[in-house]
């Protein structure tokens, strides 16, 4: 694969969407990408190390590793992601001499990423158009000085992306709180925050309750608002196993995603040679935002079935012993009307009744979901309604049943467990304070959306990002860029170049760090980090490659040194010890966070250990002490006449804000990312031809025009009334104030737009 030129856009070609996912082309595509990035030897070394016991935790996603590992327990997209980090290309000080910031600012996300790994700390001083090299001591001293000069610790923001290991995450939140703020916005605020909000309220813990074994054992698995063929490819192996054991799968999605239909296991002969496994037994092509109505209808049907045959449908014993609010819920649920449901879902009553029959025939039901639910205004009520659905038949806290929010970033769940949260619970703060002898701030901090508002309004002045690509991950790109540029200091601790390095505060720093695949030695002693996957399994991750540059520091080292310089007058904490020996960090974690007792010993067992989930003991840590039925107002997401609901999603060939190529193989789209997929009948109604050039224009109550120019219309079998286009190119259309109720997550899957013919 050659160097990608700026623009990256080739000629758009559109073919039929693929009917199946993974298999040989998947692996071949991954190898092609790997070899374009690095040598054969480095590619092999890295890929062989991924997800092996004692090996590297695949940074590709948070899907768990099976207990018995295939030699190659990785997928096409995990492999591409690892190769992207293991690249032999380098961004050197000379690169920054040749490219002024103003020039880099005009480059595409893909081009920036393709330049390779960052190698040395760089500073862009006030008024300058160039980054120049700076020593670590000077760079960290500068950050410490700016932090100490703030009028209040709450003028600082400490952003993280879910790539941080547990140790760095724990130290970062300790540092922020010892400094005096809970301003710890993270990517989770844009991701599964709605899941956390809904699950904490109803079940008392913001995580999934199922394990891989549960998934294999389930009779019925719902996959809702999720594209596993691209974003969690290894999940397809698990679903294949569910099916092999006689379970069935219901997929709920506005798009007929390839992986949901047929799957060819890349590491098994029958996957390579055969027709593969059909994954979804039922595919409900739901209208965007219709899931709340769907589960309300299913709940109504369950209540009516119980009326018809009392004592046979609902799990009365479970409801009586472990839940509260059933009567109020049931009364409310009976108000659901079919015309509303059919309009909101775009489904037929027969389709929903068929799924209801399957539910009745199933003892063990699991619901999995991802961004198709969380990134809606009514994401939290939708997930609460799913909890109602599971509670009705006691599908919680027993084998083969439960909730499964499928996480994104490989350690986003662990980071939250470690206290990366702007709204930490009181017990956490007091445990932290007790262990380290200081009083952490009690007031809630800023999440991502509120952090942008604070910068915009001049209330936050120092932005420090540990990983991620804040300007491209966040909504309302123009507003967010202006907000960051207004900061006194922006600091990005990163592995690779991205747009957040070119949108600078008055002073800007790039601090390069080790990636997951890099060997991490402190004073010659090899260290490892730990992570928690989507199913609460905690295990170690150890990189094997020589670091990308001799100047890199680990995240643990950077945070520890910065904390030591900043907190001279604060609580006396052993930062040097933390940096030298990560076991000492884990010892502290084991004393602060329940479930981590004897952490250092247990994480050295092969495969690590699983954090207990009280839900599985039928313990619900809600204020009521029980699982909570909720009443959720019926919601219909509908665009005004002549408009569509745009959902912004991932192509097959990108990792969050970073496109790898301009192709989206499974959807049959090649050569351009500036496409908008629209149902052919909607195109006809709108009088817009397939293949025409349009601007996407956002419509929002503030009346400000948000425009993404230059998109090609692709006629595509998406649900009526909706459109789909890629993130981050479309983030400019997501209004900062358009957020999910309760969770404050940007509504990236529900943006009202119109298509304007290009002049
Ligand atoms: N290769 C790769 N892997 C990744 C990532 C990546 O970028 N690349 N990102 C990681 C991260 S951080 C995350 S959070 C996950 C994201 O994993 P996903 O949630 O699968 O990611 P999206 O591409 O946002 O896809 C959302 C899916 O929801 C559907 N959808 C949209 N609106 C609705 C709706 O209203 N109802 C229903 N039922 N469905 C809807 C879309 O059609 C699409 O299939 O993946 C992780 N893994
Ligand atoms: N419109 C729209 N917006 C969205 C979404 C959407 O579906 N639609 N999805 C949202 C979701 S689910 C998420 S999770 C966010 C993602 O938001 P982020 O997590 O902020 O974004 P990423 O693209 O994952 O960040 C990539 C950068 O992380 C850095 N990096 C990679 N590995 C490491 C590492 O090991 N250490 C450090 N320090 N840095 C590293 C690299 O420099 C790389 O350029 O975006 C959100 N934004
Ligand atoms: Mo995510």
Coordinates of N, CA and C in Angstrom, one line a residue, residues 433-610:
X433 N -9.3 9.1 49.1 CA -8.8 10.1 50.1 C -8.2 9.3 51.3
X434 N -8.8 8.3 51.7 CA -8.3 7.5 52.9 C -6.9 6.9 52.5
X435 N -6.8 6.3 51.3 CA -5.6 5.6 50.9 C -4.4 6.6 50.8
X436 N -4.7 7.8 50.3 CA -3.6 8.7 50.0 C -3.5 9.9 50.9
X437 N -4.4 10.0 51.9 CA -4.3 11.1 52.9 C -4.6 12.5 52.4
X438 N -5.7 12.6 51.5 CA -6.1 14.0 51.2 C -7.6 14.0 50.9
X439 N -8.2 15.1 50.8 CA -9.6 15.2 50.6 C -9.9 15.5 49.1
X440 N -10.4 14.5 48.4 CA -10.6 14.8 46.9 C -11.8 15.8 46.8
X441 N -11.9 16.5 45.7 CA -13.0 17.5 45.5 C -14.3 16.7 45.4
X442 N -15.4 17.2 46.0 CA -16.6 16.4 45.9 C -17.5 16.9 44.8
X443 N -17.4 18.1 44.3 CA -18.2 18.7 43.3 C -18.0 17.9 42.0
X444 N -19.1 17.6 41.3 CA -18.9 16.9 40.0 C -18.1 17.8 39.0
X445 N -17.4 17.1 38.1 CA -16.6 17.8 37.1 C -17.3 17.9 35.8
X446 N -16.6 18.2 34.8 CA -17.2 18.4 33.4 C -17.0 17.2 32.6
X447 N -18.1 16.8 31.9 CA -18.0 15.8 30.9 C -17.5 16.4 29.6
X448 N -17.6 15.6 28.5 CA -17.0 16.1 27.2 C -17.8 17.3 26.7
X449 N -19.1 17.2 26.7 CA -19.9 18.4 26.1 C -19.7 19.6 27.0
X450 N -19.8 19.4 28.3 CA -19.6 20.6 29.2 C -18.2 21.1 29.2
X451 N -17.2 20.3 28.9 CA -15.8 20.7 28.8 C -15.7 21.7 27.6
X452 N -16.4 21.3 26.5 CA -16.3 22.2 25.3 C -17.0 23.5 25.6
X453 N -18.2 23.4 26.3 CA -18.8 24.7 26.7 C -17.9 25.5 27.6
X454 N -17.2 24.9 28.5 CA -16.4 25.7 29.4 C -15.2 26.3 28.7
X455 N -14.6 25.6 27.7 CA -13.5 26.3 26.9 C -14.1 27.4 26.1
X456 N -15.2 27.1 25.5 CA -15.8 28.2 24.6 C -16.1 29.4 25.4
X457 N -16.6 29.2 26.7 CA -17.0 30.4 27.5 C -15.8 30.9 28.3
X458 N -14.6 30.5 28.1 CA -13.4 31.0 28.8 C -13.3 30.5 30.2
X459 N -14.0 29.5 30.5 CA -14.0 29.0 31.9 C -13.0 27.8 32.1
X460 N -12.5 27.2 31.0 CA -11.4 26.2 31.1 C -10.3 26.7 30.2
X461 N -9.1 26.6 30.7 CA -8.0 27.2 30.0 C -6.8 26.3 29.7
X462 N -6.7 25.1 30.4 CA -5.7 24.1 30.0 C -6.4 22.8 29.7
X463 N -6.1 22.3 28.5 CA -6.7 21.0 28.1 C -5.5 20.0 28.0
X464 N -5.6 18.9 28.7 CA -4.6 17.9 28.5 C -5.4 16.6 28.1
X465 N -5.0 16.1 27.0 CA -5.6 14.8 26.5 C -4.6 13.7 26.5
X466 N -5.1 12.6 27.2 CA -4.2 11.4 27.3 C -4.8 10.4 26.2
X467 N -4.3 10.5 25.1 CA -4.8 9.7 24.0 C -6.0 10.3 23.4
X468 N -6.5 9.7 22.3 CA -7.7 10.2 21.6 C -7.4 11.3 20.7
X469 N -8.5 11.8 20.1 CA -8.4 12.9 19.1 C -9.6 13.8 19.3
X470 N -9.5 14.6 20.4 CA -10.7 15.3 20.9 C -11.4 16.1 19.9
X471 N -10.7 16.9 19.1 CA -11.4 17.8 18.1 C -12.2 17.0 17.1
X472 N -11.8 15.8 16.8 CA -12.5 15.1 15.7 C -13.5 14.1 16.3
X473 N -13.4 13.8 17.6 CA -14.4 12.9 18.2 C -15.6 13.6 18.6
X474 N -15.5 14.9 18.8 CA -16.6 15.6 19.5 C -17.5 16.3 18.4
X475 N -18.7 16.7 18.9 CA -19.7 17.3 17.9 C -19.3 18.7 17.6
X476 N -20.1 19.2 16.7 CA -20.0 20.7 16.3 C -18.6 21.1 16.1
X477 N -18.0 20.5 15.1 CA -16.5 20.7 14.9 C -16.1 22.2 14.9
X478 N -16.9 23.1 14.3 CA -16.4 24.5 14.3 C -16.4 25.1 15.7
X479 N -17.4 24.8 16.4 CA -17.5 25.3 17.8 C -16.3 24.7 18.6
X480 N -16.1 23.4 18.5 CA -15.1 22.8 19.3 C -13.7 23.3 19.0
X481 N -13.5 23.4 17.7 CA -12.1 23.9 17.3 C -11.9 25.3 17.9
X482 N -12.9 26.2 17.8 CA -12.7 27.5 18.3 C -12.5 27.4 19.9
X483 N -13.2 26.5 20.5 CA -13.0 26.4 21.9 C -11.6 26.0 22.3
X484 N -11.1 25.0 21.6 CA -9.7 24.6 21.9 C -8.7 25.7 21.6
X485 N -8.9 26.3 20.5 CA -7.9 27.4 20.1 C -7.9 28.5 21.2
X486 N -9.0 28.6 21.9 CA -9.0 29.7 22.9 C -8.3 29.4 24.2
X487 N -7.8 28.1 24.3 CA -7.2 27.7 25.6 C -5.8 28.4 25.7
X488 N -5.3 28.5 26.9 CA -3.9 29.0 27.1 C -3.0 27.9 26.7
X489 N -3.3 26.7 27.0 CA -2.4 25.5 26.7 C -3.2 24.3 26.3
X490 N -2.8 23.7 25.2 CA -3.3 22.4 24.9 C -2.2 21.4 24.9
X491 N -2.4 20.2 25.5 CA -1.4 19.2 25.6 C -2.0 17.9 25.1
X492 N -1.3 17.2 24.2 CA -1.8 15.9 23.7 C -0.7 14.9 23.9
X493 N -1.1 13.9 24.7 CA -0.2 12.7 24.9 C -0.6 11.7 24.0
X494 N 0.2 11.4 22.9 CA -0.3 10.6 21.8 C 0.7 9.7 21.3
X495 N 0.2 8.7 20.5 CA 1.2 7.8 19.8 C 1.3 8.3 18.3
X496 N 0.2 8.8 17.8 CA 0.3 9.2 16.3 C -0.3 10.6 16.1
X497 N 0.1 11.2 15.0 CA -0.3 12.5 14.7 C -1.8 12.5 14.3
X498 N -2.5 13.5 14.8 CA -3.9 13.7 14.4 C -4.3 15.2 14.5
X499 N -5.5 15.4 14.1 CA -6.0 16.8 14.0 C -6.0 17.6 15.3
X500 N -6.0 16.9 16.4 CA -6.0 17.6 17.7 C -4.6 18.2 17.9
X501 N -3.6 17.8 17.2 CA -2.3 18.4 17.3 C -2.2 19.7 16.5
X502 N -3.1 19.9 15.5 CA -3.0 21.1 14.7 C -4.0 22.2 15.1
X503 N -4.9 21.8 16.0 CA -5.9 22.8 16.5 C -5.3 23.2 17.9
X504 N -4.5 24.2 17.9 CA -3.7 24.5 19.1 C -4.2 25.6 20.0
X505 N -4.0 25.5 21.3 CA -4.1 26.6 22.2 C -3.0 27.6 22.0
X506 N -2.9 28.6 22.8 CA -1.9 29.6 22.6 C -0.5 28.9 22.6
X507 N -0.3 28.1 23.6 CA 0.9 27.2 23.5 C 0.3 25.8 23.4
X508 N 1.1 24.9 22.6 CA 0.6 23.6 22.4 C 1.8 22.6 22.5
X509 N 1.5 21.5 23.1 CA 2.5 20.4 23.3 C 2.1 19.1 22.7
X510 N 3.0 18.4 22.1 CA 2.8 17.0 21.7 C 3.7 16.2 22.5
X511 N 3.2 15.3 23.4 CA 4.0 14.4 24.2 C 3.9 13.0 23.7
X512 N 4.9 12.5 23.0 CA 4.8 11.1 22.4 C 4.9 10.0 23.5
X513 N 4.1 9.0 23.3 CA 4.1 7.9 24.3 C 4.2 6.5 23.7
X514 N 4.5 5.6 24.6 CA 4.5 4.2 24.1 C 3.1 3.7 23.8
X515 N 3.0 2.9 22.8 CA 1.7 2.3 22.5 C 1.7 0.9 23.1
X516 N 0.5 0.3 23.0 CA 0.3 -1.1 23.6 C 1.3 -2.1 23.1
X517 N 1.7 -2.0 21.8 CA 2.6 -3.0 21.2 C 4.1 -2.8 21.6
X518 N 4.4 -1.6 22.2 CA 5.8 -1.3 22.5 C 6.2 -1.9 23.8
X519 N 7.5 -2.4 23.9 CA 8.0 -2.9 25.1 C 8.1 -1.7 26.1
X520 N 7.8 -2.0 27.4 CA 7.8 -0.9 28.4 C 8.7 -1.3 29.5
X521 N 9.9 -0.8 29.5 CA 10.9 -1.1 30.6 C 11.2 0.2 31.4
X522 N 11.1 0.0 32.7 CA 11.5 1.2 33.6 C 12.7 0.7 34.4
X523 N 13.8 1.5 34.2 CA 15.1 1.2 34.8 C 15.5 -0.2 34.5
X524 N 15.3 -0.6 33.2 CA 15.7 -1.9 32.8 C 14.7 -3.1 33.2
X525 N 13.7 -2.8 34.0 CA 12.8 -3.8 34.4 C 11.5 -3.8 33.6
X526 N 11.2 -4.9 32.9 CA 10.1 -4.9 32.0 C 8.8 -4.8 32.8
X527 N 7.9 -3.9 32.3 CA 6.6 -3.7 33.0 C 5.5 -4.2 32.1
X528 N 4.3 -4.4 32.7 CA 3.1 -4.7 31.9 C 2.0 -3.8 32.5
X529 N 1.0 -3.7 31.7 CA -0.2 -2.9 32.2 C -1.4 -3.9 32.2
X530 N -2.5 -3.4 32.7 CA -3.6 -4.3 32.8 C -4.8 -3.6 32.2
X531 N -5.8 -4.4 31.7 CA -7.0 -3.8 31.1 C -8.2 -4.7 31.6
X532 N -9.4 -4.1 31.4 CA -10.6 -4.8 31.7 C -11.5 -4.9 30.4
X533 N -11.9 -6.0 30.0 CA -12.7 -6.1 28.7 C -14.1 -5.8 29.0
X534 N -14.9 -5.9 27.9 CA -16.3 -5.6 27.9 C -17.1 -6.5 28.8
X535 N -16.5 -7.6 29.3 CA -17.2 -8.6 30.1 C -16.5 -8.7 31.5
X536 N -15.9 -7.6 31.9 CA -15.3 -7.5 33.3 C -14.1 -8.4 33.6
X537 N -13.5 -8.9 32.5 CA -12.3 -9.8 32.7 C -11.1 -8.8 32.8
X538 N -10.3 -8.9 33.9 CA -9.1 -8.1 34.0 C -7.9 -8.9 33.7
X539 N -7.1 -8.5 32.8 CA -5.9 -9.2 32.5 C -4.7 -8.3 32.1
X540 N -3.5 -8.9 31.9 CA -2.4 -8.1 31.6 C -2.2 -7.9 30.1
X541 N -1.4 -6.9 29.8 CA -1.1 -6.6 28.4 C 0.4 -6.2 28.3
X542 N 1.2 -6.9 27.4 CA 2.6 -6.7 27.4 C 3.0 -6.5 26.0
X543 N 3.6 -5.3 25.7 CA 4.1 -5.1 24.3 C 5.5 -5.8 24.1
X544 N 5.8 -6.1 22.9 CA 7.0 -6.9 22.6 C 8.0 -6.1 21.7
X545 N 7.5 -5.1 21.0 CA 8.3 -4.4 20.0 C 9.2 -3.4 20.6
X546 N 10.4 -3.2 20.0 CA 11.2 -2.1 20.5 C 10.5 -0.8 20.3
X547 N 10.5 0.1 21.3 CA 9.7 1.3 21.2 C 10.0 2.1 19.9
X548 N 9.0 2.8 19.5 CA 9.1 3.5 18.2 C 10.2 4.6 18.2
X549 N 10.6 5.0 19.4 CA 11.7 6.0 19.4 C 12.3 5.9 20.8
X550 N 13.6 6.3 21.0 CA 14.2 6.2 22.3 C 13.7 7.3 23.2
X551 N 13.0 8.3 22.6 CA 12.6 9.4 23.5 C 11.2 9.2 24.1
X552 N 10.6 8.1 23.8 CA 9.2 7.9 24.3 C 9.2 7.6 25.8
X553 N 8.2 8.2 26.5 CA 7.9 7.8 27.8 C 6.6 7.0 27.9
X554 N 6.4 6.2 28.9 CA 5.2 5.5 29.0 C 4.1 6.5 29.6
X555 N 2.9 6.2 29.4 CA 1.8 7.1 30.0 C 2.0 7.2 31.5
X556 N 2.3 6.1 32.1 CA 2.5 6.1 33.6 C 3.6 7.1 33.9
X557 N 4.7 7.0 33.2 CA 5.9 7.9 33.5 C 5.5 9.3 33.3
X558 N 4.8 9.6 32.2 CA 4.5 11.0 31.9 C 3.6 11.6 33.0
X559 N 2.5 10.8 33.3 CA 1.6 11.3 34.4 C 2.3 11.5 35.7
X560 N 3.1 10.5 36.1 CA 3.8 10.6 37.4 C 4.8 11.8 37.4
X561 N 5.5 12.0 36.4 CA 6.4 13.1 36.4 C 5.7 14.5 36.4
X562 N 4.6 14.5 35.7 CA 3.8 15.8 35.7 C 3.2 16.0 37.0
X563 N 2.7 15.0 37.6 CA 2.1 15.1 39.0 C 3.2 15.6 40.0
X564 N 4.3 15.0 39.9 CA 5.4 15.4 40.9 C 5.7 16.9 40.7
X565 N 5.8 17.3 39.5 CA 6.1 18.7 39.3 C 5.0 19.7 39.7
X566 N 3.8 19.2 39.5 CA 2.6 20.1 39.7 C 2.2 20.2 41.2
X567 N 2.4 19.0 41.9 CA 1.8 18.9 43.2 C 2.8 19.1 44.3
X568 N 3.8 20.0 44.0 CA 4.9 20.2 45.0 C 4.3 20.5 46.4
X569 N 3.2 21.4 46.4 CA 2.7 21.8 47.7 C 1.5 20.9 48.1
X570 N 1.1 20.0 47.3 CA -0.1 19.2 47.6 C 0.3 17.9 48.4
X571 N -0.6 17.0 48.4 CA -0.4 15.7 49.1 C 0.9 15.1 48.7
X572 N 1.7 14.5 49.6 CA 2.9 13.9 49.3 C 2.7 12.4 48.8
X573 N 2.8 12.2 47.5 CA 2.5 10.9 47.0 C 3.7 10.3 46.3
X574 N 3.9 9.0 46.4 CA 5.2 8.4 45.9 C 5.2 8.3 44.4
X575 N 5.2 9.4 43.6 CA 5.2 9.3 42.2 C 6.4 8.6 41.5
X576 N 7.5 8.8 42.1 CA 8.7 8.2 41.5 C 8.6 6.6 41.7
X577 N 8.1 6.2 42.8 CA 7.9 4.8 43.0 C 6.9 4.2 42.0
X578 N 5.8 4.9 41.8 CA 4.8 4.5 40.8 C 5.4 4.3 39.4
X579 N 6.2 5.3 39.0 CA 6.8 5.3 37.7 C 7.8 4.1 37.6
X580 N 8.5 3.8 38.6 CA 9.6 2.8 38.6 C 9.0 1.4 38.6
X581 N 7.9 1.2 39.2 CA 7.4 -0.2 39.4 C 5.9 -0.2 39.4
X582 N 5.3 -0.6 38.3 CA 3.8 -0.6 38.2 C 3.1 -1.4 39.2
X583 N 3.8 -2.4 39.8 CA 3.2 -3.2 40.8 C 2.8 -2.4 42.0
X584 N 3.5 -1.3 42.3 CA 3.2 -0.4 43.4 C 1.9 0.3 43.1
X585 N 1.6 0.6 41.8 CA 0.3 1.2 41.5 C -0.8 0.2 41.7
X586 N -0.5 -1.0 41.3 CA -1.6 -2.0 41.4 C -1.9 -2.3 42.9
X587 N -0.8 -2.2 43.7 CA -1.1 -2.4 45.2 C -2.1 -1.4 45.7
X588 N -1.9 -0.2 45.2 CA -2.8 0.9 45.7 C -4.2 0.7 45.1
X589 N -4.3 0.3 43.9 CA -5.6 0.0 43.3 C -6.3 -1.1 44.1
X590 N -5.6 -2.1 44.5 CA -6.2 -3.2 45.3 C -6.7 -2.7 46.6
X591 N -6.2 -1.6 47.1 CA -6.7 -1.1 48.4 C -7.9 -0.1 48.2
X592 N -8.0 0.4 47.0 CA -9.0 1.4 46.8 C -10.3 0.9 46.2
X593 N -10.1 0.0 45.2 CA -11.3 -0.4 44.4 C -11.7 -1.9 44.7
X594 N -12.9 -2.0 45.1 CA -13.4 -3.4 45.4 C -13.3 -4.3 44.2
X595 N -13.0 -5.6 44.5 CA -12.8 -6.5 43.4 C -11.4 -6.7 43.0
X596 N -10.5 -5.8 43.4 CA -9.1 -5.9 43.0 C -8.2 -6.4 44.1
X597 N -8.8 -7.1 45.1 CA -8.0 -7.6 46.2 C -6.9 -8.5 45.6
X598 N -5.7 -8.4 46.2 CA -4.6 -9.3 45.7 C -4.4 -9.2 44.2
X599 N -4.5 -8.0 43.7 CA -4.5 -7.7 42.3 C -3.2 -8.2 41.6
X600 N -2.0 -7.9 42.2 CA -0.8 -8.3 41.6 C -0.6 -9.8 41.4
X601 N -1.1 -10.6 42.3 CA -1.0 -12.0 42.2 C -2.0 -12.5 41.2
X602 N -3.3 -12.1 41.3 CA -4.3 -12.6 40.5 C -4.2 -12.3 39.0
X603 N -3.6 -11.1 38.8 CA -3.5 -10.7 37.4 C -2.4 -11.5 36.7
X604 N -1.6 -12.1 37.5 CA -0.5 -12.9 36.9 C -0.9 -14.3 36.6
X605 N -2.1 -14.7 37.0 CA -2.7 -16.0 36.6 C -3.0 -15.9 35.1
X606 N -2.8 -17.0 34.4 CA -3.2 -17.0 32.9 C -4.6 -16.5 32.7
X607 N -4.8 -15.5 31.9 CA -6.1 -15.0 31.6 C -6.7 -14.0 32.6
X608 N -5.9 -13.9 33.7 CA -6.4 -12.9 34.7 C -7.6 -13.3 35.5
X609 N -8.4 -12.4 35.9 CA -9.6 -12.7 36.7 C -10.8 -11.8 36.3
X610 N -12.0 -12.3 36.7 CA -13.2 -11.6 36.4 C -13.7 -10.8 37.6

